[in-house]
XYZ file of C-alpha atoms in Angstrom:
473
model
C 32.692 -21.166 14.553
C 30.088 -21.659 17.425
C 27.585 -24.649 16.414
C 24.466 -22.842 16.815
C 21.837 -24.641 19.751
C 19.520 -26.807 18.959
C 16.457 -27.031 20.964
C 13.734 -30.362 20.686
C 10.140 -29.147 20.470
C 8.117 -32.706 20.745
C 6.759 -34.692 18.408
C 4.937 -32.796 15.004
C 1.334 -35.766 15.461
C 1.144 -33.034 18.648
C 0.833 -30.566 16.724
C -2.879 -29.801 15.047
C -3.315 -26.450 12.139
C -2.682 -23.852 13.585
C -1.461 -24.771 17.157
C 0.849 -23.327 18.689
C 3.943 -24.170 21.528
C 5.991 -21.654 23.753
C 9.628 -23.492 23.527
C 12.707 -22.283 25.943
C 15.466 -21.632 23.863
C 19.072 -20.412 25.748
C 17.108 -18.429 28.015
C 14.382 -17.068 25.213
C 10.678 -17.746 24.894
C 10.180 -18.473 21.017
C 6.728 -19.215 19.792
C 6.876 -22.137 17.444
C 3.901 -22.125 15.222
C 1.873 -25.230 12.967
C -0.046 -23.058 9.564
C -1.522 -25.993 7.228
C 1.526 -28.998 6.914
C 4.334 -26.146 7.534
C 6.070 -25.490 11.203
C 7.253 -22.202 11.639
C 9.364 -20.297 14.455
C 10.274 -16.249 15.812
C 10.576 -14.498 19.249
C 7.656 -14.538 20.738
C 8.024 -10.860 21.469
C 6.447 -9.136 19.708
C 8.680 -6.258 17.344
C 7.046 -3.677 18.134
C 6.397 -3.402 21.778
C 6.797 -6.978 23.306
C 3.063 -8.407 22.827
C 3.132 -12.391 23.380
C 2.252 -13.205 19.414
C 2.761 -16.575 21.257
C -1.664 -15.634 21.503
C -2.551 -14.261 17.914
C -4.231 -14.901 15.676
C -3.213 -16.785 12.519
C -3.974 -15.107 9.169
C -2.555 -15.173 5.840
C -1.772 -12.420 3.277
C -0.218 -12.859 -0.052
C 0.157 -16.283 0.620
C 2.005 -15.895 3.312
C 1.121 -17.347 6.898
C 1.396 -14.275 9.539
C 0.687 -14.095 13.102
C -1.599 -10.442 14.253
C -0.082 -9.708 17.705
C -2.701 -9.383 19.946
C -1.933 -6.197 21.567
C -1.658 -3.414 18.385
C -2.701 -5.896 15.796
C 0.592 -5.826 13.803
C 0.339 -8.687 11.224
C 4.082 -10.735 10.789
C 4.855 -13.089 8.156
C 5.693 -16.112 10.100
C 8.300 -17.936 7.439
C 9.867 -14.748 6.946
C 9.760 -11.882 10.076
C 8.630 -8.883 7.602
C 5.864 -6.403 9.151
C 3.166 -6.082 6.419
C 0.089 -3.314 6.303
C -2.062 -1.939 3.948
C -2.083 0.969 2.240
C -4.203 2.814 -0.122
C -3.485 3.861 -3.590
C -3.339 7.016 -4.494
C -4.533 8.853 -7.805
C -2.210 10.565 -10.111
C -3.694 14.212 -8.390
C -2.205 12.730 -5.023
C -6.010 11.824 -3.186
C -6.174 8.509 -1.542
C -8.168 6.472 -4.302
C -10.881 5.032 -1.076
C -12.520 3.086 -4.659
C -9.762 1.164 -5.779
C -8.441 -1.896 -3.456
C -5.742 -1.582 -0.895
C -2.333 -2.939 -2.051
C -0.252 -4.745 0.893
C 3.312 -3.606 1.854
C 6.490 -4.516 3.660
C 8.113 -2.571 6.207
C 11.111 -4.842 5.673
C 12.279 -7.646 8.359
C 11.069 -6.487 11.696
C 10.852 -10.124 13.745
C 13.711 -12.860 14.163
C 12.501 -16.287 12.962
C 14.334 -19.382 13.744
C 15.007 -22.557 11.975
C 12.134 -25.597 11.948
C 13.863 -29.422 11.295
C 11.758 -32.466 11.273
C 13.750 -36.134 12.243
C 11.805 -39.669 12.774
C 8.559 -37.332 13.213
C 9.915 -34.318 15.842
C 10.747 -30.542 15.565
C 13.583 -29.005 17.133
C 14.426 -26.126 16.798
C 17.897 -24.383 16.007
C 18.561 -20.557 16.926
C 19.224 -17.963 14.368
C 21.174 -15.234 15.425
C 23.172 -14.638 12.280
C 22.698 -11.532 10.846
C 21.936 -7.588 11.967
C 20.162 -6.742 14.718
C 16.617 -6.883 14.860
C 14.009 -5.092 16.452
C 12.507 -7.462 17.953
C 15.784 -8.836 19.309
C 16.089 -5.849 22.525
C 11.996 -7.543 23.550
C 13.299 -11.117 23.022
C 16.392 -10.304 25.492
C 14.683 -8.902 28.618
C 14.312 -10.719 31.532
C 10.614 -10.069 31.478
C 10.038 -11.907 28.461
C 10.747 -14.767 28.303
C 9.335 -15.693 32.957
C 7.439 -18.704 31.481
C 9.523 -22.099 30.294
C 8.561 -24.803 27.496
C 5.109 -25.690 27.666
C 4.720 -29.289 27.378
C 2.287 -29.562 24.519
C 0.998 -27.258 21.409
C -2.152 -25.584 21.958
C -4.629 -25.906 19.689
C -5.944 -21.900 18.036
C -9.107 -22.910 19.505
C -7.606 -22.933 23.193
C -5.542 -20.438 22.802
C -5.168 -17.923 25.428
C -8.055 -15.631 25.568
C -8.692 -14.134 28.989
C -9.032 -10.391 28.422
C -8.270 -7.464 31.467
C -10.052 -4.778 32.407
C -7.928 -2.630 29.861
C -9.004 -5.207 26.891
C -5.156 -5.872 26.465
C -4.255 -10.969 26.343
C -3.002 -11.408 29.951
C -1.282 -14.105 29.955
C 2.948 -13.917 29.206
C 3.121 -10.248 30.037
C 0.743 -9.907 31.633
C 2.136 -6.509 33.972
C 3.916 -5.154 30.213
C 1.491 -2.977 28.787
C 4.388 -0.748 26.744
C 7.066 -0.950 25.604
C 8.392 2.216 27.833
C 7.394 -0.204 30.745
C 8.508 -3.362 29.101
C 12.182 -1.399 29.379
C 11.517 0.103 32.375
C 10.849 -3.698 34.312
C 13.756 -4.811 32.273
C 16.340 -2.048 34.155
C 15.236 -2.951 37.526
C 13.546 0.086 38.027
C 10.031 -0.406 40.431
C 6.926 0.538 39.308
C 3.781 1.594 41.573
C 0.508 -0.995 40.339
C -1.997 1.376 39.556
C -5.708 0.410 40.005
C -7.463 1.343 36.743
C -10.797 3.316 37.611
C -13.952 3.525 35.378
C -13.082 6.451 34.019
C -12.559 5.640 30.293
C -9.388 6.104 27.825
C -9.311 4.828 24.954
C -6.309 3.773 22.695
C -5.145 4.967 19.382
C -4.684 0.949 16.994
C -4.591 2.778 13.631
C -3.420 5.597 11.916
C -4.555 6.279 7.801
C -4.398 9.685 5.571
C -6.987 10.952 4.038
C -5.766 14.017 1.533
C -3.195 16.511 2.517
C -2.032 16.217 6.178
C -4.592 15.079 7.388
C -5.212 11.705 8.711
C -8.291 10.049 10.296
C -7.542 7.867 13.631
C -8.814 5.123 14.444
C -9.473 4.181 18.397
C -11.117 1.104 21.126
C -11.610 1.321 24.312
C -8.389 0.687 26.474
C -9.807 0.487 30.321
C -13.056 2.212 32.134
C -16.360 2.335 31.101
C -18.847 4.183 28.237
C -21.488 4.040 27.005
C -21.409 3.658 23.315
C -25.402 4.345 22.674
C -24.283 8.045 23.918
C -21.694 7.808 20.647
C -23.223 9.877 17.182
C -21.233 11.426 15.137
C -20.947 14.708 14.918
C -21.013 14.819 18.458
C -17.660 15.290 20.202
C -15.333 13.950 22.451
C -13.100 16.217 24.674
C -9.606 13.640 24.810
C -6.503 14.741 27.378
C -3.518 14.562 25.496
C 0.188 14.088 27.259
C 1.049 18.080 26.555
C 2.298 20.312 28.866
C -0.430 22.826 30.146
C -0.323 25.851 32.452
C -0.043 25.257 36.484
C -3.951 23.934 37.450
C -4.839 22.879 33.817
C -4.487 19.621 31.364
C -4.006 20.102 27.850
C -7.338 19.351 26.632
C -8.488 19.255 22.720
C -11.802 18.715 20.800
C -13.216 17.348 18.371
C -15.565 15.546 16.185
C -17.132 10.965 16.180
C -16.618 11.225 12.168
C -18.008 6.840 12.209
C -18.523 4.494 14.312
C -17.606 1.214 14.298
C -15.511 1.008 11.570
C -13.134 -2.119 10.994
C -14.118 -3.200 14.348
C -12.997 0.210 16.587
C -15.218 2.706 18.219
C -14.896 5.225 16.280
C -12.677 7.575 14.536
C -11.640 11.293 14.464
C -10.521 13.180 10.990
C -7.276 15.074 11.981
C -5.660 18.052 10.224
C -2.968 19.446 11.504
C -2.110 22.392 11.517
C 1.149 24.329 11.457
C 2.060 25.494 14.796
C 4.425 22.372 16.186
C 3.320 22.920 20.118
C -0.585 22.252 19.229
C -2.148 19.010 19.483
C -3.505 18.448 15.672
C 0.288 18.257 15.502
C 1.173 16.279 18.231
C -1.112 14.016 17.115
C 0.251 13.105 13.758
C 3.021 12.557 14.703
C 2.800 10.413 17.949
C -0.869 9.596 18.609
C -0.854 6.083 17.025
C -0.269 3.154 20.271
C -1.120 6.287 22.467
C -3.891 6.943 25.501
C -5.817 8.803 25.592
C -7.899 10.168 28.601
C -12.320 10.654 27.560
C -13.048 13.235 29.781
C -16.458 14.297 28.358
C -18.190 13.066 25.059
C -21.522 14.437 24.235
C -22.463 18.321 22.200
C -26.328 18.852 19.829
C -25.059 19.551 16.786
C -26.226 16.416 15.034
C -29.661 15.820 12.618
C -30.970 13.905 15.368
C -31.548 15.925 18.571
C -32.849 18.700 15.611
C -35.299 16.381 14.689
C -38.662 17.862 15.684
C -36.965 21.348 13.515
C -36.436 19.118 10.719
C -39.666 17.406 10.045
C -41.283 22.057 10.584
C -38.978 23.052 7.570
C -39.713 19.851 5.945
C -35.927 18.326 5.822
C -34.080 21.797 4.674
C -30.722 22.800 5.533
C -27.849 24.856 4.627
C -24.211 23.434 4.930
C -21.630 26.124 4.557
C -18.076 25.041 5.289
C -14.636 25.604 4.917
C -11.068 23.949 5.711
C -11.570 21.227 8.291
C -14.538 22.181 9.172
C -16.083 20.114 6.387
C -15.791 16.882 9.069
C -18.086 17.426 10.755
C -20.950 17.870 7.887
C -19.101 14.624 6.880
C -19.575 12.955 9.669
C -23.407 14.093 10.046
C -24.216 13.296 6.179
C -21.829 9.926 5.881
C -24.277 9.248 9.287
C -27.189 9.380 7.371
C -26.599 9.375 3.573
C -24.493 5.510 4.013
C -26.177 4.304 7.148
C -29.725 2.379 8.013
C -32.683 4.792 7.349
C -34.664 6.256 10.022
C -38.152 6.324 8.995
C -39.034 8.902 11.527
C -36.975 11.116 9.498
C -38.021 13.647 6.765
C -36.648 13.640 2.880
C -33.943 15.737 3.638
C -32.909 18.542 1.358
C -29.614 19.931 1.576
C -27.633 22.288 -0.488
C -23.884 22.839 0.720
C -21.051 25.054 -0.326
C -17.247 24.551 0.599
C -14.298 26.189 0.880
C -11.247 24.451 0.089
C -7.325 25.858 -1.435
C -7.538 23.028 -3.297
C -8.812 19.287 -4.327
C -6.024 17.707 -2.659
C -7.092 19.224 0.721
C -11.294 18.622 0.967
C -11.059 15.551 3.203
C -13.353 12.969 1.319
C -14.389 14.406 -1.402
C -15.490 11.729 -4.054
C -18.078 10.400 -1.239
C -19.246 13.961 -1.431
C -19.257 14.090 -5.288
C -21.094 10.905 -5.081
C -23.474 11.768 -3.416
C -24.296 15.201 -5.271
C -24.904 12.483 -8.382
C -26.954 10.165 -6.342
C -30.594 9.709 -7.042
C -31.714 8.376 -3.534
C -35.135 8.424 -2.102
C -33.762 9.602 1.130
C -32.408 12.943 0.543
C -31.771 14.922 -3.000
C -27.819 16.458 -1.896
C -26.225 19.588 -4.172
C -22.947 20.283 -3.593
C -20.254 22.844 -4.747
C -16.822 23.810 -4.190
C -14.896 26.625 -4.401
C -11.084 25.800 -4.569
C -9.260 29.850 -3.795
C -5.312 28.382 -4.451
C -6.094 26.179 -7.298
C -5.939 27.890 -10.514
C -7.816 25.631 -13.023
C -8.657 21.098 -12.551
C -6.785 18.646 -14.718
C -9.093 17.343 -17.469
C -8.382 13.651 -15.551
C -8.839 14.900 -12.123
C -12.685 16.730 -13.568
C -13.066 13.443 -15.219
C -12.488 10.706 -12.427
C -14.539 13.266 -10.099
C -17.621 14.183 -11.735
C -16.133 17.974 -10.152
C -16.145 19.441 -13.385
C -19.299 21.583 -12.876
C -19.058 21.423 -9.276
C -16.325 23.551 -9.061
C -14.955 27.067 -8.309
C -11.645 27.769 -9.603
C -8.888 30.370 -8.026
C -12.066 32.404 -6.614
C -12.348 32.512 -2.484
C -16.126 33.213 -2.257
C -18.423 36.809 -0.884
C -20.828 37.613 0.393
C -22.341 37.662 -3.367
C -20.991 34.870 -4.368
C -22.884 32.462 -1.277
C -26.328 34.324 -1.415
C -26.658 33.351 -5.768
C -25.327 29.701 -4.605
C -28.764 29.706 -1.577
C -31.129 30.824 -4.857
C -34.382 31.068 -4.083
C -33.180 27.388 -2.106
C -34.126 30.326 1.531
C -36.368 32.425 1.964
C -39.259 33.298 4.544
C -41.844 31.685 2.878
C -39.335 28.045 2.470
C -37.600 28.503 5.831
C -34.891 26.104 6.714
C -31.797 24.684 8.713
C -28.714 26.413 8.719
C -24.900 24.169 10.293
C -22.029 26.725 9.448
C -18.418 25.299 10.148
C -14.877 26.715 9.243
C -12.227 29.027 11.149
C -14.877 31.932 12.699
C -14.507 34.226 9.682
C -16.161 31.965 7.864
C -18.925 31.314 10.674
C -19.558 35.291 10.583
C -19.741 34.821 6.399
C -21.444 32.380 6.234
C -24.085 33.538 9.744
C -24.968 37.133 8.350
C -25.443 36.189 4.465
C -28.538 32.867 5.618
C -29.835 35.522 8.161
C -30.784 37.758 5.664
C -31.627 34.988 3.080
C -34.462 34.527 6.008
C -33.298 32.055 8.114
C -34.614 32.724 11.735
C -31.154 33.095 14.376
C -32.345 29.719 16.324
C -32.298 28.077 13.432
C -28.931 28.895 12.395
C -26.353 26.386 14.159
C -22.414 26.908 14.051
C -19.040 25.016 15.376
C -17.698 28.075 17.358
C -17.899 27.124 19.817
C -16.741 22.875 19.012
C -12.839 23.456 20.003
C -10.440 24.749 22.536
C -6.877 23.708 23.827
C -7.237 23.435 27.354
C -9.082 23.165 30.274
């Protein structure tokens, strides 16, 4: 039986807390870390896309010291090599419980760890290649991952490599690599042409979280190029080019609404419901968006309250909102921005009534927030919410109590014109003008427009999102 190879790293006294050192062991680059009073060694190339773990932050999660990959923020335990992530807890009805603390979950062992020993004040690493093949092995065995040699001294945490490329990724050991695909091509000797970066902004999806049935929230960061972030407003749209086949001379472009800005350090988020068609943009995003890059072709729009502020003053902040299906996310973006953000003194007090139509409780994105706003007693807004559930005959007693939905829902019924007129009541009439915002499928938009126009809303005060979505340019 072959004895595992052992390699000398250096004196333990040269390592301070959180310092790290690159060591070459049999042509394999190993990152050695000291955290508190313990030493750890892992393959330097991250199991996900080969990112340089030597340059990552160290944080403690559930008692485990973890290195955070600088490329895609994957958390890897230094002691066990597990991939960790935070997961939303679900209510008994299957709706994500955003009020409950997220729980830490493990993907299992992904990164190969190696054995560190101390002898007479010196640090040694013994290669550990026993056991089943791990995901990090594929990257660790590539020549491109092992270009640099052993460091003479450890890097202190405050002096570790923090240079940023134009694309926002860490430069250094893997400065030529940007994804697992490029990594693989370089390892097989395929010559890649250098690509000059333009000022056209490109975004990367860095995180995806479930919202409700078939619906996810996508977190984006700027990958490269320039972007005036002050021009991004919740409720406005972004046009993203997707790598999907389009007719000759065209590009596959999909338009979505900006939901939140600067959420958990990201540029913005989108909420997308996957359609049933497997060849559409939303279905593709649900399966493939994570860690992909998307050229940002356009952004803007006028479907924001700020854009209509002068008219809002004239109508004393009165707004009728009608939505169906995923169209509710457009209105959620506006409401969250004004209800949860900093109060803007130039805005009048908002008086909003909102009717939404959905198949069932589990299909409403951010339902708990709409219900909370309905019951809120705020100085700068009043908000009345009602939801029609067309395919759900009744609410469970537990859910009604939990979400305070008992008096805010009508089950087993699709609203017609009479139902919507009844909901509006005397909120809208010629002597009490209001803005109307209607979002959803084309048939629902037509229905909603007929009702609000008949109630006395001026045609110029009816705003819809029917022109906010298309598949190719």
